[in-house]
Amino acid sequence: MHVIWGLGGMLGLLLIAAALSTNRRAIRLRTVLPALAIQVGFGALVLFVPWGRTALRWASDGFQSVIDSATEGISFLFGPLLPDEGVVFALQVLPVVVFFASLTGVLFHLGWLQVVVRVLGGGLQRVLGTGKAESTNAAANIFLGQTEAPLVIRPYVAGLTRSGLFAVMVGGLATVAGSVLVGYSLLGADLDYLIAASFMAAPGALLMAKILVPEEPDNVASGTEFDEAEVESYSPRTQAIVTFALTGFANLSSLGILLGGLGSMAPSRRKDIASLGMRAILAATLANLMSATIAGIMLG
């Protein structure tokens, strides 16, 4: 029954995206079907296949070791100010976020992060047939935030097609930066699911972006009360689904950040960025819900 509900949810999300598309005839199955296959395939790999779960646990342990190192530094710095129980956001979460953001910045400065991004982006480009810039940005969004990731393709932002620009916006709203991902884990979210959701959101963002605003042929580069819904009362499967659905930045405040960041990189495209804003939030939300639906099927 879980599988039937999940497949129905996936179909419903795709139909919503298609119904709101700017040009349904221009939707390319060459891009949409492989993107969906990658998103479903990765979800099955890390949530259902034993060796895939082992690989995810290995990645999660790597992240956790970085968090533990940061936590040791925080304990040394703040000492008795830290509580024995509970979490103080300003003392225990924010410093780790700053530490991880700084670590990411160092890796970016050294050029190591760009190598990984180019490999992943090149793979997405070849499999999906999407543009190199938008594919690279989607890969960068796995690790970087909505304003940092476009810096990898900054020289090309102003020349992106309308569909390509939309894909960049959706990628930023459908994913979270690695530093924020670590912050979520410190607040109690399962790190395994956060990492899986981050990787699944990249093809999911391209999937929804290319349905809602597909490339045109003439385009050129240019029920329960909220306070009663305790997390502990949810089943592990429900907690996993909610984690996948909420691991993104599809909200109005993030849209403002995105408008400022992309607008400063390509001032000539500010009008396009503003006009695509609400549609980008919708596409990013659908991408996150698609990941949650796939997780529900695999964990059923």
Short mmCIF file of C-alpha atoms in Angstrom, two decimals:
data_model
loop_
_atom_site.label_atom_id
_atom_site.label_comp_id
_atom_site.label_asym_id
_atom_site.label_seq_id
_atom_site.Cartn_x
_atom_site.Cartn_y
_atom_site.Cartn_z
CA MET A 1 0.00 0.00 0.00
CA HIS A 2 2.89 2.38 0.79
CA VAL A 3 4.27 1.79 -2.72
CA ILE A 4 0.90 2.54 -4.35
CA TRP A 5 0.51 5.74 -2.33
CA GLY A 6 4.06 6.76 -3.19
CA LEU A 7 3.69 6.12 -6.92
CA GLY A 8 0.41 8.02 -6.89
CA GLY A 9 2.13 10.92 -5.14
CA MET A 10 4.93 10.98 -7.70
CA LEU A 11 2.45 10.96 -10.57
CA GLY A 12 0.43 13.73 -8.92
CA LEU A 13 3.49 15.95 -8.47
CA LEU A 14 4.51 15.45 -12.10
CA LEU A 15 0.98 16.28 -13.28
CA ILE A 16 0.92 19.46 -11.17
CA ALA A 17 4.24 20.54 -12.66
CA ALA A 18 3.07 19.75 -16.21
CA ALA A 19 -0.23 21.57 -15.68
CA LEU A 20 1.63 24.73 -14.61
CA SER A 21 4.27 24.50 -17.34
CA THR A 22 4.87 27.58 -19.48
CA ASN A 23 4.96 25.37 -22.60
CA ARG A 24 3.93 21.73 -22.24
CA ARG A 25 4.83 20.97 -25.85
CA ALA A 26 8.43 22.01 -25.23
CA ILE A 27 8.95 19.58 -22.31
CA ARG A 28 11.81 17.25 -23.31
CA LEU A 29 11.40 13.65 -22.19
CA ARG A 30 15.11 13.30 -23.00
CA THR A 31 15.75 15.43 -19.90
CA VAL A 32 12.76 14.67 -17.68
CA LEU A 33 12.89 10.86 -17.72
CA PRO A 34 16.64 10.51 -16.95
CA ALA A 35 16.35 13.14 -14.19
CA LEU A 36 13.50 11.19 -12.61
CA ALA A 37 15.44 7.94 -13.03
CA ILE A 38 18.51 9.42 -11.30
CA GLN A 39 16.43 10.75 -8.41
CA VAL A 40 14.59 7.45 -7.93
CA GLY A 41 17.73 5.40 -8.52
CA PHE A 42 19.79 7.27 -5.96
CA GLY A 43 16.95 7.03 -3.44
CA ALA A 44 16.73 3.27 -3.98
CA LEU A 45 20.51 2.92 -3.78
CA VAL A 46 21.00 4.63 -0.41
CA LEU A 47 17.69 3.71 1.25
CA PHE A 48 17.00 0.18 -0.03
CA VAL A 49 20.19 -1.49 -1.32
CA PRO A 50 22.39 -2.79 1.56
CA TRP A 51 25.76 -1.69 0.15
CA GLY A 52 24.22 1.66 -0.79
CA ARG A 53 23.10 2.13 2.81
CA THR A 54 26.63 1.23 3.90
CA ALA A 55 28.08 3.90 1.60
CA LEU A 56 25.61 6.45 2.95
CA ARG A 57 26.57 5.52 6.51
CA TRP A 58 30.25 5.98 5.58
CA ALA A 59 29.52 9.47 4.24
CA SER A 60 27.43 10.24 7.31
CA ASP A 61 30.26 9.12 9.60
CA GLY A 62 32.63 11.42 7.71
CA PHE A 63 30.32 14.37 8.28
CA GLN A 64 29.88 13.36 11.90
CA SER A 65 33.64 13.33 12.48
CA VAL A 66 33.81 16.93 11.25
CA ILE A 67 30.92 17.85 13.54
CA ASP A 68 32.62 16.12 16.49
CA SER A 69 35.83 18.08 15.85
CA ALA A 70 33.88 21.33 15.79
CA THR A 71 32.00 20.33 18.94
CA GLU A 72 35.27 19.70 20.79
CA GLY A 73 36.44 23.19 19.87
CA ILE A 74 33.14 24.69 21.02
CA SER A 75 33.39 22.84 24.35
CA PHE A 76 36.89 24.20 24.86
CA LEU A 77 35.76 27.73 23.98
CA PHE A 78 32.52 27.97 25.95
CA GLY A 79 33.13 25.35 28.65
CA PRO A 80 30.65 25.64 31.54
CA LEU A 81 28.28 27.82 29.50
CA LEU A 82 27.10 24.74 27.60
CA PRO A 83 24.07 22.98 29.12
CA ASP A 84 24.14 19.33 30.17
CA GLU A 85 20.80 18.74 28.43
CA GLY A 86 19.15 20.30 25.40
CA VAL A 87 20.71 22.52 22.75
CA VAL A 88 21.53 26.24 22.89
CA PHE A 89 21.34 27.36 19.25
CA ALA A 90 23.73 30.31 19.58
CA LEU A 91 26.41 28.30 21.42
CA GLN A 92 26.15 24.82 19.92
CA VAL A 93 24.64 25.11 16.42
CA LEU A 94 25.76 28.44 14.97
CA PRO A 95 29.48 27.92 15.72
CA VAL A 96 29.40 24.57 13.91
CA VAL A 97 27.62 26.18 10.94
CA VAL A 98 30.29 28.91 10.81
CA PHE A 99 33.07 26.31 11.11
CA PHE A 100 31.67 24.16 8.30
CA ALA A 101 31.05 27.20 6.07
CA SER A 102 34.67 28.26 6.62
CA LEU A 103 35.90 24.75 5.81
CA THR A 104 33.86 24.77 2.59
CA GLY A 105 35.31 28.18 1.73
CA VAL A 106 38.85 26.86 2.17
CA LEU A 107 38.13 23.86 -0.07
CA PHE A 108 36.61 26.20 -2.65
CA HIS A 109 39.63 28.52 -2.48
CA LEU A 110 42.03 25.60 -2.98
CA GLY A 111 40.02 24.46 -6.00
CA TRP A 112 39.31 20.98 -4.62
CA LEU A 113 35.56 21.50 -4.38
CA GLN A 114 35.39 22.71 -7.99
CA VAL A 115 36.90 19.43 -9.20
CA VAL A 116 34.13 17.41 -7.54
CA VAL A 117 31.47 19.82 -8.79
CA ARG A 118 32.75 19.69 -12.38
CA VAL A 119 32.76 15.88 -12.37
CA LEU A 120 29.19 15.68 -11.02
CA GLY A 121 28.01 18.53 -13.25
CA GLY A 122 29.59 16.96 -16.32
CA GLY A 123 27.84 13.69 -15.54
CA LEU A 124 24.46 15.42 -15.21
CA GLN A 125 25.03 17.30 -18.47
CA ARG A 126 25.81 14.14 -20.44
CA VAL A 127 22.97 12.09 -18.97
CA LEU A 128 20.24 14.76 -18.95
CA GLY A 129 21.25 16.79 -21.98
CA THR A 130 21.01 20.02 -19.98
CA GLY A 131 23.34 22.99 -20.35
CA LYS A 132 26.81 22.81 -18.83
CA ALA A 133 26.31 25.88 -16.62
CA GLU A 134 22.99 24.79 -15.09
CA SER A 135 24.23 21.21 -14.63
CA THR A 136 27.38 22.43 -12.87
CA ASN A 137 25.29 24.73 -10.66
CA ALA A 138 22.98 21.83 -9.71
CA ALA A 139 26.01 19.79 -8.63
CA ALA A 140 27.44 22.75 -6.69
CA ASN A 141 24.14 23.14 -4.81
CA ILE A 142 24.76 19.77 -3.16
CA PHE A 143 27.59 21.36 -1.18
CA LEU A 144 27.08 25.14 -1.42
CA GLY A 145 24.26 27.56 -0.66
CA GLN A 146 21.94 29.37 -3.06
CA THR A 147 24.26 32.38 -3.43
CA GLU A 148 27.61 30.55 -3.27
CA ALA A 149 26.83 27.87 -5.89
CA PRO A 150 26.22 30.33 -8.77
CA LEU A 151 29.70 31.76 -8.15
CA VAL A 152 31.04 28.59 -9.79
CA ILE A 153 29.31 29.64 -13.04
CA ARG A 154 29.37 33.41 -12.49
CA PRO A 155 30.77 34.30 -15.97
CA TYR A 156 27.84 32.48 -17.59
CA VAL A 157 24.90 33.67 -15.46
CA ALA A 158 24.09 36.74 -17.57
CA GLY A 159 24.06 34.66 -20.76
CA LEU A 160 21.81 31.85 -19.53
CA THR A 161 18.55 31.14 -21.32
CA ARG A 162 15.36 31.85 -19.39
CA SER A 163 14.99 28.13 -18.71
CA GLY A 164 18.63 27.85 -17.63
CA LEU A 165 18.29 30.81 -15.27
CA PHE A 166 15.17 29.24 -13.80
CA ALA A 167 17.03 25.95 -13.25
CA VAL A 168 19.75 27.82 -11.34
CA MET A 169 17.11 29.48 -9.14
CA VAL A 170 15.27 26.22 -8.45
CA GLY A 171 18.53 24.45 -7.59
CA GLY A 172 19.28 27.06 -4.94
CA LEU A 173 15.81 26.80 -3.40
CA ALA A 174 15.51 23.00 -3.48
CA THR A 175 18.78 22.31 -1.64
CA VAL A 176 20.57 23.41 1.53
CA ALA A 177 24.21 24.31 1.99
CA GLY A 178 26.43 21.74 3.67
CA SER A 179 26.87 24.06 6.64
CA VAL A 180 23.11 24.33 7.15
CA LEU A 181 22.76 20.57 6.73
CA VAL A 182 25.15 20.12 9.65
CA GLY A 183 23.09 22.61 11.66
CA TYR A 184 19.92 20.61 10.99
CA SER A 185 21.64 17.44 12.20
CA LEU A 186 22.56 19.13 15.49
CA LEU A 187 18.90 20.00 15.97
CA GLY A 188 17.98 16.31 15.79
CA ALA A 189 17.41 15.49 12.10
CA ASP A 190 18.86 12.19 10.89
CA LEU A 191 22.17 12.95 9.13
CA ASP A 192 21.78 9.95 6.79
CA TYR A 193 18.49 11.28 5.45
CA LEU A 194 19.82 14.84 5.19
CA ILE A 195 22.75 13.73 3.02
CA ALA A 196 20.51 11.56 0.83
CA ALA A 197 18.00 14.41 0.42
CA SER A 198 20.79 16.80 -0.57
CA PHE A 199 22.00 14.54 -3.38
CA MET A 200 18.48 13.66 -4.56
CA ALA A 201 17.49 17.32 -4.74
CA ALA A 202 20.01 18.08 -7.52
CA PRO A 203 18.39 15.97 -10.27
CA GLY A 204 14.98 16.67 -8.73
CA ALA A 205 15.49 20.42 -9.15
CA LEU A 206 16.46 20.01 -12.81
CA LEU A 207 13.47 17.69 -13.30
CA MET A 208 10.91 20.18 -12.03
CA ALA A 209 12.66 23.19 -13.56
CA LYS A 210 12.62 21.66 -17.04
CA ILE A 211 8.93 20.78 -16.73
CA LEU A 212 7.73 24.14 -15.40
CA VAL A 213 9.94 26.30 -17.66
CA PRO A 214 11.25 24.08 -20.47
CA GLU A 215 13.76 25.16 -23.07
CA GLU A 216 11.98 26.78 -26.00
CA PRO A 217 13.13 25.89 -29.52
CA ASP A 218 14.12 29.51 -30.16
CA ASN A 219 15.91 29.99 -26.84
CA VAL A 220 19.49 31.10 -27.05
CA ALA A 221 22.06 31.71 -24.35
CA SER A 222 21.11 34.79 -22.77
CA GLY A 223 -5.57 17.14 10.59
CA THR A 224 -3.82 17.32 14.13
CA GLU A 225 -3.34 20.50 16.14
CA PHE A 226 0.20 21.70 15.52
CA ASP A 227 1.18 21.89 19.20
CA GLU A 228 0.03 18.29 19.69
CA ALA A 229 2.11 16.92 16.83
CA GLU A 230 5.21 15.93 18.80
CA VAL A 231 8.07 14.54 16.72
CA GLU A 232 8.31 11.54 19.06
CA SER A 233 4.76 10.53 18.10
CA TYR A 234 5.74 10.12 14.43
CA SER A 235 6.82 6.75 13.12
CA PRO A 236 10.45 6.49 11.89
CA ARG A 237 9.14 6.35 8.32
CA THR A 238 7.12 9.54 8.79
CA GLN A 239 10.12 11.32 10.31
CA ALA A 240 12.21 10.28 7.30
CA ILE A 241 9.59 11.54 4.82
CA VAL A 242 9.29 14.88 6.63
CA THR A 243 13.09 15.24 6.67
CA PHE A 244 13.29 14.77 2.90
CA ALA A 245 10.38 17.14 2.29
CA LEU A 246 11.82 19.93 4.45
CA THR A 247 15.48 19.73 3.39
CA GLY A 248 15.33 22.75 1.13
CA PHE A 249 15.10 26.54 1.11
CA ALA A 250 11.88 27.03 -0.86
CA ASN A 251 10.50 30.07 0.99
CA LEU A 252 10.01 33.79 0.44
CA SER A 253 12.98 34.91 2.54
CA SER A 254 15.30 32.63 0.56
CA LEU A 255 13.86 34.06 -2.64
CA GLY A 256 14.93 37.52 -1.48
CA ILE A 257 18.47 36.25 -0.88
CA LEU A 258 18.46 34.61 -4.29
CA LEU A 259 17.25 37.78 -6.01
CA GLY A 260 20.00 39.79 -4.37
CA GLY A 261 22.75 37.24 -5.06
CA LEU A 262 21.94 36.41 -8.68
CA GLY A 263 20.91 40.00 -9.41
CA SER A 264 24.34 41.26 -8.38
CA MET A 265 26.03 38.68 -10.63
CA ALA A 266 23.86 39.48 -13.65
CA PRO A 267 22.19 42.93 -13.26
CA SER A 268 20.76 42.69 -16.78
CA ARG A 269 18.71 39.62 -15.76
CA ARG A 270 17.04 41.08 -12.66
CA LYS A 271 13.67 41.37 -14.41
CA ASP A 272 13.77 37.70 -15.44
CA ILE A 273 14.88 36.61 -11.98
CA ALA A 274 12.03 38.53 -10.33
CA SER A 275 9.40 37.21 -12.75
CA LEU A 276 10.51 33.60 -12.23
CA GLY A 277 10.69 33.86 -8.42
CA MET A 278 7.36 32.37 -7.32
CA ARG A 279 7.53 29.69 -9.98
CA ALA A 280 11.00 28.77 -8.70
CA ILE A 281 9.63 28.32 -5.17
CA LEU A 282 6.91 26.04 -6.57
CA ALA A 283 9.39 23.96 -8.57
CA ALA A 284 11.76 23.63 -5.61
CA THR A 285 8.88 22.56 -3.35
CA LEU A 286 7.79 19.94 -5.87
CA ALA A 287 11.38 18.67 -6.13
CA ASN A 288 11.59 18.25 -2.34
CA LEU A 289 8.19 16.55 -2.22
CA MET A 290 9.29 14.19 -4.99
CA SER A 291 12.34 13.19 -2.92
CA ALA A 292 10.06 12.65 0.10
CA THR A 293 7.70 10.51 -1.97
CA ILE A 294 10.56 8.35 -3.23
CA ALA A 295 11.87 7.98 0.33
CA GLY A 296 8.41 6.89 1.48
CA ILE A 297 8.34 4.16 -1.17
CA MET A 298 11.85 2.88 -0.37
CA LEU A 299 11.27 2.89 3.39
CA GLY A 300 7.78 1.38 3.21
#
